Short mmCIF file of C-alpha atoms and ligand atoms in Angstrom, two decimals:
data_model
loop_
_atom_site.label_atom_id
_atom_site.label_comp_id
_atom_site.label_asym_id
_atom_site.label_seq_id
_atom_site.Cartn_x
_atom_site.Cartn_y
_atom_site.Cartn_z
CA UNK A 729 -168.43 -169.14 29.49
CA UNK A 730 -169.03 -165.55 28.12
CA UNK A 731 -166.16 -163.12 27.68
CA UNK A 732 -165.77 -160.17 30.03
CA UNK A 733 -167.30 -156.85 28.56
CA UNK A 734 -164.69 -154.69 26.97
CA UNK A 735 -166.55 -151.52 27.57
CA UNK A 736 -167.51 -149.86 30.99
CA UNK A 737 -171.09 -149.79 31.86
CA UNK A 738 -171.46 -146.14 31.49
CA UNK A 739 -170.03 -146.32 27.88
CA UNK A 740 -172.25 -144.47 25.61
CA UNK A 741 -173.02 -146.67 22.49
CA UNK A 742 -175.17 -145.71 19.62
CA UNK A 743 -175.35 -143.87 16.18
CA UNK A 744 -174.63 -140.46 14.86
CA UNK A 745 -176.54 -138.29 12.37
CA UNK A 746 -176.79 -134.71 11.03
CA UNK A 747 -180.23 -132.89 10.42
CA UNK A 748 -179.41 -131.86 6.84
CA UNK A 749 -178.58 -135.53 5.97
CA UNK A 750 -181.76 -137.32 7.21
CA UNK A 751 -184.55 -134.84 8.31
CA UNK A 752 -185.70 -133.66 4.96
CA UNK A 753 -188.80 -131.19 5.56
CA UNK A 754 -186.60 -128.52 4.26
CA UNK A 755 -189.40 -126.08 4.02
CA UNK A 756 -191.63 -127.54 6.75
CA UNK A 757 -192.43 -125.69 10.07
CA UNK A 758 -191.16 -122.47 8.70
CA UNK A 759 -187.65 -123.62 8.10
CA UNK A 760 -185.42 -121.34 6.12
CA UNK A 761 -182.84 -122.38 3.52
CA UNK A 762 -179.48 -123.65 4.86
CA UNK A 763 -176.24 -123.88 2.75
CA UNK A 764 -176.88 -127.66 2.20
CA UNK A 765 -180.31 -126.85 0.58
CA UNK A 766 -178.58 -125.40 -2.34
CA UNK A 767 -175.90 -128.27 -2.70
CA UNK A 768 -177.26 -130.40 -5.63
CA UNK A 769 -176.39 -134.04 -6.32
CA UNK A 770 -174.83 -135.20 -9.61
CA UNK A 771 -172.31 -133.68 -11.74
CA UNK A 772 -172.93 -130.06 -10.65
CA UNK A 773 -172.18 -130.74 -7.01
CA UNK A 774 -168.49 -130.39 -7.26
CA UNK A 775 -168.69 -127.22 -9.25
CA UNK A 776 -171.07 -125.91 -6.74
CA UNK A 777 -168.68 -126.69 -3.88
CA UNK A 778 -165.60 -125.29 -5.51
CA UNK A 779 -167.51 -122.21 -6.72
CA UNK A 780 -170.61 -121.74 -4.77
CA UNK A 781 -171.02 -118.04 -5.61
CA UNK A 782 -173.07 -118.99 -8.71
CA UNK A 783 -175.22 -121.40 -6.95
CA UNK A 784 -176.70 -119.70 -4.03
CA UNK A 785 -180.37 -120.31 -4.86
CA UNK A 786 -182.63 -123.19 -5.60
CA UNK A 787 -182.70 -123.95 -9.22
CA UNK A 788 -185.55 -125.97 -10.88
CA UNK A 789 -183.07 -127.83 -13.07
CA UNK A 790 -181.18 -129.45 -10.12
CA UNK A 791 -181.95 -132.19 -7.67
CA UNK A 792 -181.20 -131.41 -3.96
CA UNK A 793 -181.14 -134.51 -1.85
CA UNK A 794 -181.35 -132.51 1.53
CA UNK A 795 -184.82 -131.45 0.66
CA UNK A 796 -186.55 -134.66 1.40
CA UNK A 797 -183.46 -136.63 2.62
CA UNK A 798 -184.85 -139.79 4.25
CA UNK A 799 -187.87 -138.10 5.68
CA UNK A 800 -187.11 -138.42 9.37
CA UNK A 801 -188.85 -135.25 9.90
CA UNK A 802 -192.20 -137.19 9.42
CA UNK A 803 -191.00 -140.65 10.31
CA UNK A 804 -188.96 -139.87 13.40
CA UNK A 805 -191.09 -142.06 15.69
CA UNK A 806 -190.53 -145.27 13.71
CA UNK A 807 -186.79 -144.41 13.27
CA UNK A 808 -186.28 -143.76 16.85
CA UNK A 809 -188.10 -146.92 17.70
CA UNK A 810 -185.68 -148.78 15.61
CA UNK A 811 -182.85 -147.18 17.44
CA UNK A 812 -184.43 -148.14 20.64
CA UNK A 813 -184.67 -151.78 19.34
CA UNK A 814 -180.89 -151.76 18.75
CA UNK A 815 -180.61 -150.70 22.55
CA UNK A 816 -178.77 -147.51 21.84
CA UNK A 817 -177.80 -145.52 24.94
CA UNK A 818 -176.92 -142.50 22.71
CA UNK A 819 -177.78 -140.76 19.46
CA UNK A 820 -175.86 -137.92 18.02
CA UNK A 821 -178.01 -135.49 16.19
CA UNK A 822 -177.72 -131.73 15.04
CA UNK A 823 -180.35 -128.93 15.44
CA UNK A 824 -180.89 -127.49 11.86
CA UNK A 825 -179.96 -123.86 12.67
CA UNK A 826 -182.38 -122.71 9.99
CA UNK A 827 -185.34 -124.42 11.63
CA UNK A 828 -184.87 -122.29 14.67
CA UNK A 829 -183.64 -118.99 13.05
CA UNK A 830 -184.76 -119.40 9.39
CA UNK A 831 -182.73 -116.39 8.37
CA UNK A 832 -180.02 -116.81 10.93
CA UNK A 833 -180.09 -113.22 12.25
CA UNK A 834 -183.65 -112.70 13.61
CA UNK A 835 -184.50 -111.42 16.99
CA UNK A 836 -186.66 -114.15 17.89
CA UNK A 837 -186.50 -118.06 17.33
CA UNK A 838 -189.21 -120.02 15.34
CA UNK A 839 -191.34 -121.63 17.97
CA UNK A 840 -192.48 -124.35 15.52
CA UNK A 841 -188.81 -125.38 15.16
CA UNK A 842 -188.19 -125.59 18.67
CA UNK A 843 -191.33 -127.67 19.28
CA UNK A 844 -190.17 -130.11 16.82
CA UNK A 845 -187.05 -130.69 18.68
CA UNK A 846 -188.95 -131.02 21.94
CA UNK A 847 -190.72 -133.95 20.35
CA UNK A 848 -187.54 -135.47 19.14
CA UNK A 849 -185.77 -135.24 22.48
CA UNK A 850 -188.85 -136.52 24.30
CA UNK A 851 -188.91 -139.58 22.05
CA UNK A 852 -185.30 -140.42 22.59
CA UNK A 853 -185.67 -140.00 26.37
CA UNK A 854 -188.57 -142.40 26.09
CA UNK A 855 -186.21 -145.01 24.95
CA UNK A 856 -183.48 -144.08 27.39
CA UNK A 857 -181.30 -142.61 24.60
CA UNK A 858 -179.08 -139.82 25.44
CA UNK A 859 -179.18 -137.12 22.95
CA UNK A 860 -175.75 -135.96 21.94
CA UNK A 861 -176.33 -132.59 20.11
CA UNK A 862 -174.16 -130.83 17.53
CA UNK A 863 -175.02 -127.17 17.33
CA UNK A 864 -173.65 -126.51 14.04
CA UNK A 865 -173.20 -129.67 11.53
CA UNK A 866 -172.44 -127.93 8.02
CA UNK A 867 -175.78 -126.25 8.06
CA UNK A 868 -175.35 -122.52 8.34
CA UNK A 869 -178.46 -120.58 7.28
CA UNK A 870 -178.03 -119.60 3.70
CA UNK A 871 -178.92 -116.01 4.35
CA UNK A 872 -175.87 -115.57 6.53
CA UNK A 873 -173.77 -116.33 3.44
CA UNK A 874 -175.68 -113.85 1.14
CA UNK A 875 -175.91 -111.15 3.75
CA UNK A 876 -172.47 -111.40 5.55
CA UNK A 877 -170.21 -113.67 3.60
CA UNK A 878 -170.46 -116.58 6.12
CA UNK A 879 -168.04 -117.06 8.86
CA UNK A 880 -165.36 -114.55 7.54
CA UNK A 881 -167.71 -111.96 9.10
CA UNK A 882 -167.43 -111.58 12.70
CA UNK A 883 -171.14 -110.85 13.06
CA UNK A 884 -171.74 -114.78 12.79
CA UNK A 885 -170.35 -115.24 16.34
CA UNK A 886 -173.31 -113.12 17.50
CA UNK A 887 -175.88 -115.05 15.44
CA UNK A 888 -174.33 -118.36 16.45
CA UNK A 889 -174.46 -117.47 20.16
CA UNK A 890 -178.03 -116.31 19.92
CA UNK A 891 -178.92 -119.82 18.37
CA UNK A 892 -176.76 -121.66 21.01
CA UNK A 893 -178.41 -119.78 24.03
CA UNK A 894 -181.81 -120.47 22.75
CA UNK A 895 -180.94 -124.34 22.59
CA UNK A 896 -179.29 -124.21 26.03
CA UNK A 897 -182.25 -122.49 27.66
CA UNK A 898 -185.01 -124.54 26.05
CA UNK A 899 -183.22 -128.10 26.28
CA UNK A 900 -181.08 -127.70 29.44
CA UNK A 901 -183.03 -130.42 31.10
CA UNK A 902 -183.08 -132.79 28.18
CA UNK A 903 -179.52 -132.55 26.78
CA UNK A 904 -176.38 -133.01 28.61
CA UNK A 905 -173.71 -133.53 25.87
CA UNK A 906 -173.22 -130.66 23.22
CA UNK A 907 -170.85 -130.17 20.41
CA UNK A 908 -170.19 -126.78 19.19
CA UNK A 909 -169.14 -127.40 15.47
CA UNK A 910 -168.97 -130.49 13.50
CA UNK A 911 -165.28 -131.24 12.17
CA UNK A 912 -164.33 -127.83 12.84
CA UNK A 913 -160.93 -128.23 11.03
CA UNK A 914 -162.58 -129.15 7.85
CA UNK A 915 -162.89 -125.50 7.04
CA UNK A 916 -159.29 -125.87 5.70
CA UNK A 917 -160.43 -128.34 3.07
CA UNK A 918 -164.14 -127.62 2.54
CA UNK A 919 -164.48 -123.96 3.15
CA UNK A 920 -168.12 -123.73 1.99
CA UNK A 921 -169.47 -126.73 3.88
CA UNK A 922 -167.71 -126.12 7.11
CA UNK A 923 -167.34 -122.13 7.12
CA UNK A 924 -170.02 -121.10 4.78
CA UNK A 925 -167.19 -119.31 2.82
CA UNK A 926 -167.46 -118.30 -0.81
CA UNK A 927 -163.78 -118.03 -1.76
CA UNK A 928 -164.19 -117.80 -5.59
CA UNK A 929 -162.77 -114.23 -5.88
CA UNK A 930 -160.55 -114.19 -2.86
CA UNK A 931 -156.90 -113.69 -3.62
CA UNK A 932 -155.28 -114.94 -0.22
CA UNK A 933 -157.90 -117.80 0.53
CA UNK A 934 -156.06 -119.01 3.51
CA UNK A 935 -156.27 -115.61 5.10
CA UNK A 936 -159.94 -115.90 4.82
CA UNK A 937 -160.18 -119.38 6.01
CA UNK A 938 -158.19 -118.88 9.11
CA UNK A 939 -159.98 -115.62 9.89
CA UNK A 940 -163.24 -117.47 9.74
CA UNK A 941 -161.80 -120.24 11.77
CA UNK A 942 -160.82 -117.85 14.40
CA UNK A 943 -164.38 -116.66 14.60
CA UNK A 944 -165.73 -120.14 14.88
CA UNK A 945 -163.19 -120.88 17.63
CA UNK A 946 -164.14 -117.86 19.62
CA UNK A 947 -167.82 -118.57 19.07
CA UNK A 948 -167.16 -122.15 20.49
CA UNK A 949 -165.48 -120.83 23.52
CA UNK A 950 -168.24 -118.20 24.12
CA UNK A 951 -170.97 -120.99 23.77
CA UNK A 952 -168.88 -123.10 26.36
CA UNK A 953 -168.94 -120.14 28.74
CA UNK A 954 -172.73 -119.70 28.15
CA UNK A 955 -173.51 -123.38 28.65
CA UNK A 956 -171.60 -123.65 31.90
CA UNK A 957 -173.66 -120.67 33.07
CA UNK A 958 -177.04 -121.99 31.95
CA UNK A 959 -176.69 -125.62 32.48
CA UNK A 960 -173.81 -126.26 34.90
CA UNK A 961 -174.25 -129.87 34.96
CA UNK A 962 -173.95 -130.02 31.00
CA UNK A 963 -170.74 -130.69 29.08
CA UNK A 964 -169.40 -129.16 25.87
CA UNK A 965 -167.15 -130.87 23.29
CA UNK A 966 -165.25 -129.81 20.37
CA UNK A 967 -165.31 -132.11 17.32
CA UNK A 968 -162.38 -132.66 15.07
CA UNK A 969 -162.25 -134.72 11.78
CA UNK A 970 -159.09 -136.66 13.00
CA UNK A 971 -157.35 -138.66 10.25
CA UNK A 972 -153.73 -138.88 11.72
CA UNK A 973 -151.03 -138.66 9.14
CA UNK A 974 -148.18 -141.38 9.02
CA UNK A 975 -144.88 -140.64 7.28
CA UNK A 976 -144.46 -143.03 4.28
CA UNK A 977 -140.89 -143.87 5.39
CA UNK A 978 -138.70 -143.59 8.55
CA UNK A 979 -136.68 -140.89 6.73
CA UNK A 980 -136.61 -137.88 9.22
CA UNK A 981 -137.86 -135.36 6.54
CA UNK A 982 -140.95 -137.51 6.00
CA UNK A 983 -141.57 -137.87 9.83
CA UNK A 984 -141.35 -134.10 9.88
CA UNK A 985 -143.71 -133.74 6.92
CA UNK A 986 -146.46 -136.01 8.79
CA UNK A 987 -145.90 -134.10 12.02
CA UNK A 988 -146.56 -130.63 10.18
CA UNK A 989 -149.66 -132.09 8.66
CA UNK A 990 -150.89 -133.28 11.83
CA UNK A 991 -150.40 -129.79 13.38
CA UNK A 992 -152.93 -128.49 10.98
CA UNK A 993 -155.52 -130.57 12.91
CA UNK A 994 -154.06 -130.21 16.20
CA UNK A 995 -154.28 -126.68 15.95
CA UNK A 996 -158.06 -126.82 16.38
CA UNK A 997 -157.72 -129.18 19.28
CA UNK A 998 -155.03 -127.06 20.92
CA UNK A 999 -156.97 -124.01 20.94
CA UNK A 1000 -160.13 -125.79 22.24
CA UNK A 1001 -158.31 -127.65 25.02
CA UNK A 1002 -155.24 -125.67 25.91
CA UNK A 1003 -156.73 -122.31 25.21
CA UNK A 1004 -154.04 -120.41 23.17
CA UNK A 1005 -152.65 -120.13 19.62
CA UNK A 1006 -149.92 -122.77 19.22
CA UNK A 1007 -146.40 -121.42 18.31
CA UNK A 1008 -146.18 -123.68 15.28
CA UNK A 1009 -149.25 -121.97 13.78
CA UNK A 1010 -147.92 -118.43 14.20
CA UNK A 1011 -144.93 -119.51 12.08
CA UNK A 1012 -147.37 -120.95 9.41
CA UNK A 1013 -149.43 -117.60 9.47
CA UNK A 1014 -146.28 -115.59 9.07
CA UNK A 1015 -145.01 -117.62 6.14
CA UNK A 1016 -148.38 -117.60 4.46
CA UNK A 1017 -149.17 -113.93 4.67
CA UNK A 1018 -152.00 -114.65 7.26
CA UNK A 1019 -152.77 -111.65 9.49
CA UNK A 1020 -155.69 -112.37 11.88
CA UNK A 1021 -157.93 -109.65 13.23
CA UNK A 1022 -158.34 -110.61 16.79
CA UNK A 1023 -160.61 -108.57 19.12
CA UNK A 1024 -159.60 -107.31 22.50
CA UNK A 1025 -161.00 -110.04 24.63
CA UNK A 1026 -160.70 -112.97 22.19
CA UNK A 1027 -157.65 -114.52 23.49
CA UNK A 1028 -158.75 -114.15 27.16
CA UNK A 1029 -161.94 -115.90 26.18
CA UNK A 1030 -160.21 -118.91 24.41
CA UNK A 1031 -157.96 -119.25 27.55
CA UNK A 1032 -160.78 -119.20 30.09
CA UNK A 1033 -163.26 -121.50 28.33
CA UNK A 1034 -161.58 -124.66 27.07
CA UNK A 1035 -163.93 -127.69 26.38
CA UNK A 1036 -165.07 -130.58 28.72
CA UNK A 1037 -164.45 -133.28 26.30
CA UNK A 1038 -163.14 -134.00 22.70
CA UNK A 1039 -165.16 -135.69 20.10
CA UNK A 1040 -163.95 -136.74 16.82
CA UNK A 1041 -164.82 -138.58 13.57
CA UNK A 1042 -162.47 -141.30 12.41
CA UNK A 1043 -162.77 -142.91 9.18
CA UNK A 1044 -159.07 -143.29 8.05
CA UNK A 1045 -155.45 -142.57 8.46
CA UNK A 1046 -153.43 -140.74 5.71
CA UNK A 1047 -149.86 -141.10 4.71
CA UNK A 1048 -147.59 -138.47 3.35
CA UNK A 1049 -143.87 -137.83 2.45
CA UNK A 1050 -141.61 -134.73 2.28
CA UNK A 1051 -141.16 -134.76 -1.38
CA UNK A 1052 -144.86 -134.25 -2.02
CA UNK A 1053 -145.10 -130.65 -0.86
CA UNK A 1054 -148.62 -129.37 -2.09
CA UNK A 1055 -148.63 -126.27 -4.30
CA UNK A 1056 -152.40 -125.91 -3.31
CA UNK A 1057 -153.75 -123.07 -1.07
CA UNK A 1058 -155.08 -125.35 1.51
CA UNK A 1059 -152.53 -128.09 2.29
CA UNK A 1060 -148.93 -128.51 3.36
CA UNK A 1061 -148.22 -132.11 1.99
CA UNK A 1062 -150.17 -134.28 -0.36
CA UNK A 1063 -151.57 -137.69 0.49
CA UNK A 1064 -149.78 -140.74 -0.80
CA UNK A 1065 -150.91 -144.34 -0.95
CA UNK A 1066 -150.10 -146.44 2.08
CA UNK A 1067 -149.13 -149.90 0.60
CA UNK A 1068 -150.26 -151.68 3.89
CA UNK A 1069 -153.78 -150.39 3.87
CA UNK A 1070 -156.81 -151.25 1.68
CA UNK A 1071 -159.40 -148.73 0.60
CA UNK A 1072 -163.22 -148.62 0.52
CA UNK A 1073 -165.13 -148.39 -2.92
CA UNK A 1074 -164.94 -144.52 -2.64
CA UNK A 1075 -161.19 -144.71 -1.99
CA UNK A 1076 -161.18 -144.05 1.82
CA UNK A 1077 -158.36 -145.96 3.55
CA UNK A 1078 -159.36 -148.46 5.99
CA UNK A 1079 -157.14 -148.67 9.07
CA UNK A 1080 -158.55 -150.00 12.40
CA UNK A 1081 -155.34 -149.64 14.28
CA UNK A 1082 -155.22 -145.96 13.14
CA UNK A 1083 -158.23 -145.38 15.58
CA UNK A 1084 -156.23 -146.70 18.63
CA UNK A 1085 -153.33 -144.68 17.40
CA UNK A 1086 -155.55 -141.63 17.15
CA UNK A 1087 -157.14 -142.20 20.62
CA UNK A 1088 -153.66 -142.58 22.06
CA UNK A 1089 -152.37 -139.46 20.28
CA UNK A 1090 -155.36 -137.21 21.43
CA UNK A 1091 -155.32 -138.62 25.06
CA UNK A 1092 -151.41 -137.99 25.46
CA UNK A 1093 -151.68 -134.56 24.16
CA UNK A 1094 -154.90 -133.29 26.01
CA UNK A 1095 -155.86 -135.69 28.86
CA UNK A 1096 -159.58 -135.04 28.30
CA UNK A 1097 -162.42 -137.60 27.87
CA UNK A 1098 -162.58 -138.80 24.29
CA UNK A 1099 -165.81 -139.50 22.39
CA UNK A 1100 -165.87 -141.30 18.92
CA UNK A 1101 -168.86 -139.62 17.35
CA UNK A 1102 -168.29 -140.85 13.85
CA UNK A 1103 -166.97 -144.01 12.40
CA UNK A 1104 -168.28 -146.28 9.72
CA UNK A 1105 -168.17 -147.70 6.27
CA UNK A 1106 -169.86 -146.24 3.19
CA UNK A 1107 -170.58 -149.11 0.75
CA UNK A 1108 -172.99 -150.34 -1.83
CA UNK A 1109 -175.64 -152.75 -0.42
CA UNK A 1110 -177.71 -155.36 -2.22
CA UNK A 1111 -180.94 -156.83 -1.36
CA UNK A 1112 -181.02 -160.65 -1.46
CA UNK A 1113 -184.17 -162.30 -3.18
CA UNK A 1114 -185.40 -163.20 0.29
CA UNK A 1115 -185.16 -159.54 1.34
CA UNK A 1116 -182.20 -159.69 3.65
CA UNK A 1117 -179.13 -157.40 3.34
CA UNK A 1118 -175.90 -159.28 4.42
CA UNK A 1119 -173.60 -156.56 5.00
CA UNK A 1120 -170.58 -158.45 6.27
CA UNK A 1121 -168.15 -156.00 4.97
CA UNK A 1122 -169.68 -153.27 7.36
CA UNK A 1123 -169.80 -155.56 10.06
CA UNK A 1124 -165.91 -156.46 9.66
CA UNK A 1125 -165.19 -152.54 9.56
CA UNK A 1126 -167.11 -151.79 12.66
CA UNK A 1127 -165.95 -154.94 14.40
CA UNK A 1128 -162.40 -154.19 13.70
CA UNK A 1129 -162.48 -150.63 14.78
CA UNK A 1130 -164.27 -151.48 18.02
CA UNK A 1131 -161.52 -153.99 18.98
CA UNK A 1132 -159.22 -151.19 18.62
CA UNK A 1133 -161.24 -148.93 20.86
CA UNK A 1134 -161.15 -151.53 23.35
CA UNK A 1135 -157.34 -151.89 22.98
CA UNK A 1136 -156.98 -148.03 23.50
CA UNK A 1137 -159.23 -148.38 26.81
CA UNK A 1138 -156.76 -151.06 28.13
CA UNK A 1139 -153.99 -148.54 27.22
CA UNK A 1140 -155.60 -146.32 29.73
CA UNK A 1141 -157.40 -143.97 27.31
CA UNK A 1142 -160.48 -142.40 28.66
CA UNK A 1143 -163.10 -143.25 25.95
CA UNK A 1144 -166.63 -142.31 27.14
CA UNK A 1145 -168.52 -143.34 24.04
CA UNK A 1146 -168.82 -144.52 20.37
CA UNK A 1147 -171.65 -143.53 17.99
CA UNK A 1148 -171.48 -145.29 14.52
CA UNK A 1149 -171.85 -143.26 11.37
CA UNK A 1150 -174.73 -143.88 10.74
CA UNK A 1151 -177.37 -145.91 12.15
CA UNK A 1152 -179.67 -145.57 9.10
CA UNK A 1153 -178.80 -144.71 5.51
CA UNK A 1154 -178.67 -141.06 4.83
CA UNK A 1155 -177.45 -138.64 2.07
CA UNK A 1156 -173.64 -138.45 1.79
CA UNK A 1157 -172.18 -135.15 3.01
CA UNK A 1158 -169.33 -135.23 0.56
CA UNK A 1159 -171.00 -136.68 -2.62
CA UNK A 1160 -174.78 -136.01 -2.05
CA UNK A 1161 -175.41 -139.81 -2.93
CA UNK A 1162 -177.84 -142.02 -1.18
CA UNK A 1163 -176.27 -145.23 -2.34
CA UNK A 1164 -172.96 -144.50 -0.44
CA UNK A 1165 -174.61 -146.34 2.48
CA UNK A 1166 -173.42 -146.45 6.06
CA UNK A 1167 -176.62 -147.56 7.69
CA UNK A 1168 -177.40 -150.51 9.85
CA UNK A 1169 -180.89 -149.77 8.62
CA UNK A 1170 -181.59 -149.69 4.81
CA UNK A 1171 -183.61 -146.93 3.25
CA UNK A 1172 -185.21 -147.48 -0.14
CA UNK A 1173 -184.10 -144.31 -1.93
CA UNK A 1174 -181.63 -143.99 -4.64
CA UNK A 1175 -179.22 -141.11 -5.90
CA UNK A 1176 -182.08 -139.51 -7.93
CA UNK A 1177 -184.53 -139.41 -5.10
CA UNK A 1178 -186.57 -142.46 -6.25
CA UNK A 1179 -187.77 -145.22 -3.85
CA UNK A 1180 -190.35 -145.88 -1.38
CA UNK A 1181 -188.33 -144.66 1.78
CA UNK A 1182 -189.34 -148.04 3.42
CA UNK A 1183 -186.91 -149.03 6.23
CA UNK A 1184 -185.23 -152.57 6.40
CA UNK A 1185 -182.87 -153.85 9.09
CA UNK A 1186 -179.64 -155.07 7.78
CA UNK A 1187 -177.47 -157.96 9.02
CA UNK A 1188 -175.40 -155.22 10.88
CA UNK A 1189 -178.48 -154.03 12.80
CA UNK A 1190 -178.55 -157.36 14.83
CA UNK A 1191 -174.86 -157.68 14.99
CA UNK A 1192 -174.59 -154.09 16.59
CA UNK A 1193 -177.22 -154.87 19.05
CA UNK A 1194 -175.38 -157.87 20.26
CA UNK A 1195 -172.11 -155.87 20.58
CA UNK A 1196 -173.96 -153.26 22.90
CA UNK A 1197 -175.75 -155.96 24.82
CA UNK A 1198 -172.54 -157.81 25.67
CA UNK A 1199 -170.43 -154.66 26.19
CA UNK A 1200 -168.29 -155.54 23.36
CA UNK A 1201 -167.48 -159.22 24.46
CA UNK A 1202 -169.02 -160.52 21.26
CA UNK A 1203 -166.47 -158.76 19.03
CA UNK A 1204 -164.13 -161.02 17.23
CA UNK A 1205 -160.56 -160.20 18.04
CA UNK A 1206 -158.77 -162.38 15.50
CA UNK A 1207 -159.14 -160.43 12.35
CA UNK A 1208 -156.03 -159.84 10.44
CA UNK A 1209 -155.15 -156.44 9.39
C1 LIG B 1110 -168.19 -136.43 8.01
C2 LIG B 1110 -169.47 -135.79 8.32
C3 LIG B 1110 -170.85 -136.64 8.16
C4 LIG B 1110 -170.71 -137.80 7.27
C5 LIG B 1110 -169.38 -138.42 7.25
C6 LIG B 1110 -169.30 -139.36 6.12
O1 LIG B 1110 -167.15 -135.80 7.52
O2 LIG B 1110 -169.32 -135.17 9.56
O3 LIG B 1110 -171.80 -135.50 8.06
O4 LIG B 1110 -171.49 -137.59 6.25
O5 LIG B 1110 -168.31 -137.64 7.27
O6 LIG B 1110 -169.01 -138.62 4.96
P1 LIG B 1110 -169.71 -138.93 3.50
O7 LIG B 1110 -171.09 -138.67 3.75
O8 LIG B 1110 -168.97 -137.77 2.58
O9 LIG B 1110 -169.32 -140.25 3.05
#
C-alpha cells in the first residue's frame, strides 16, 4: 500500500539555475559583458572579488568560466528535454540582463536576446514546466559598474526598471512567477557580486552597501508595482539567502547575538513584506555612521508595493555567540562551529531541521506563501567504470531536507514549491569551479574548462523523478540527524 503524498498536487517541483552559471554564449546574440564575465576561476578569483577595481576587463591570461559555462545557450533543447524527463513542474532561471540591454542603459532592448528567451520559455511550456524567472541574479551589466559605480548610484533603479518592464511586457503570457533580486541580502557579504559595488577605496563601506541596498529595495518595490499593472495575474517574490543563526548556548547574551545576526537578513524580508524600515535597523545605522539618502516618494513606494510571496535559498544554518563580535565592516557576530552538525566538503554546515526551522520562522513573521528556490549539495562526483554516478550523499541531503519541508507543511506553513539547486552541474557562483557539483545530471567539464560537455544522468536523477511522481511519499523518513 503506497504512502499518502506529502506535498499538495499544486506543489511546484523542479530545479533552479542562473543564466551566468549555465548559459555560456557570453558574446553570442549581441550580448554585452556582465560582471560575472570578468570573474576568473582559480587563485585570482578571490583577489578579484575583494578588489574588483583592478579587474573590470577580460584579460588574456585568465580563464573565465561563465564564457562558455555548460553551453546551455546552444544545448537548451537537450537540457530542457532532460528536465521534462524528470517530470519537473517548475524551472527557475534568470534572464541575463546584458543579453537584453548589453550596456545596461540603452534606450531599446536587443531583439535577438528577447527572441532567445522566447525560445526558452516556449520549450519549457512544451514540457508543462512553469518558468520561475529571476530578473537579476548576480549579473549586472559591467558597463553599469564602470559608468555609474553599480547599485550605489540611484540611476540603476531606472536602468533596472526599463529591463523589468521589457520582460513583463514581452513575457506576460508566458511567465507567472517573478523574483526581483537573487539573494538580495548577500550585498552585505558579497558587495561586488550582489550589488555590483567596487568598495576598494570606500572609507565607510557599510554606508555604500546600505545605500545600494536601499536602491535595490526601491527598484524591487517599483518592479512589483509595474508587474501588477502590466500582468495583474502574475506574482512577484523577494528572494533571501536564508541561513538562520542559532545561539551556541542558552546564555541570554548568546541568544541576543543570534537574534541580532538574524536581523541583518530579516531587514530585507521586513522591507519587502511589511513595507517599512524596521526600528532595529535604524539603531544599527545610527551606531555605524550610516545615513541613507532617501528620495521623497521612496518610503511610500516601499509601503504600497510589498511582495506576493517570499522565495529563499537554504543551504545551511549558522551558529554564533556573544563573545565573537566581529571587527569586520560587514558583520555583527562571527560564525562558530556547531558541534551537532556535519559539514560538506566545502565546509558548508548540513542541517535539514534548519530548513523546517527557517520555514516556520519566515511564515510566523510574514504569513506569505514561501517558495524554496535553492537547496542542494555541492560535492565531488565520480564516474564508475560502468559509466554510472552513484551520488547517494546528494540523495541523502535532498531526501532529508524534503522530509523537513513536509514537516513544515504539517506545521501549517504555506510552502508553494521547491526547486533544487541545481538540476544539472553548473559553474559555482562562489568559487568559479565546475567540480563543485550540485547537479542531478553530470556535465563533462572540469575546473579548467576541459571536457566534452556531454550530459549523463546521475542516480539522483531517477531518485528525484520518483519523489516528484509520488508527491514525496517515496522519501525515507527514518534518517538520523
Ligand atoms: C547561491 C546562488 C547560486 C548558487 C548557490 C550555490 O548563493 O544564488 O547562484 O551558485 O548559491 O553556491 P556555490 O555555487 O557558491 O556553491
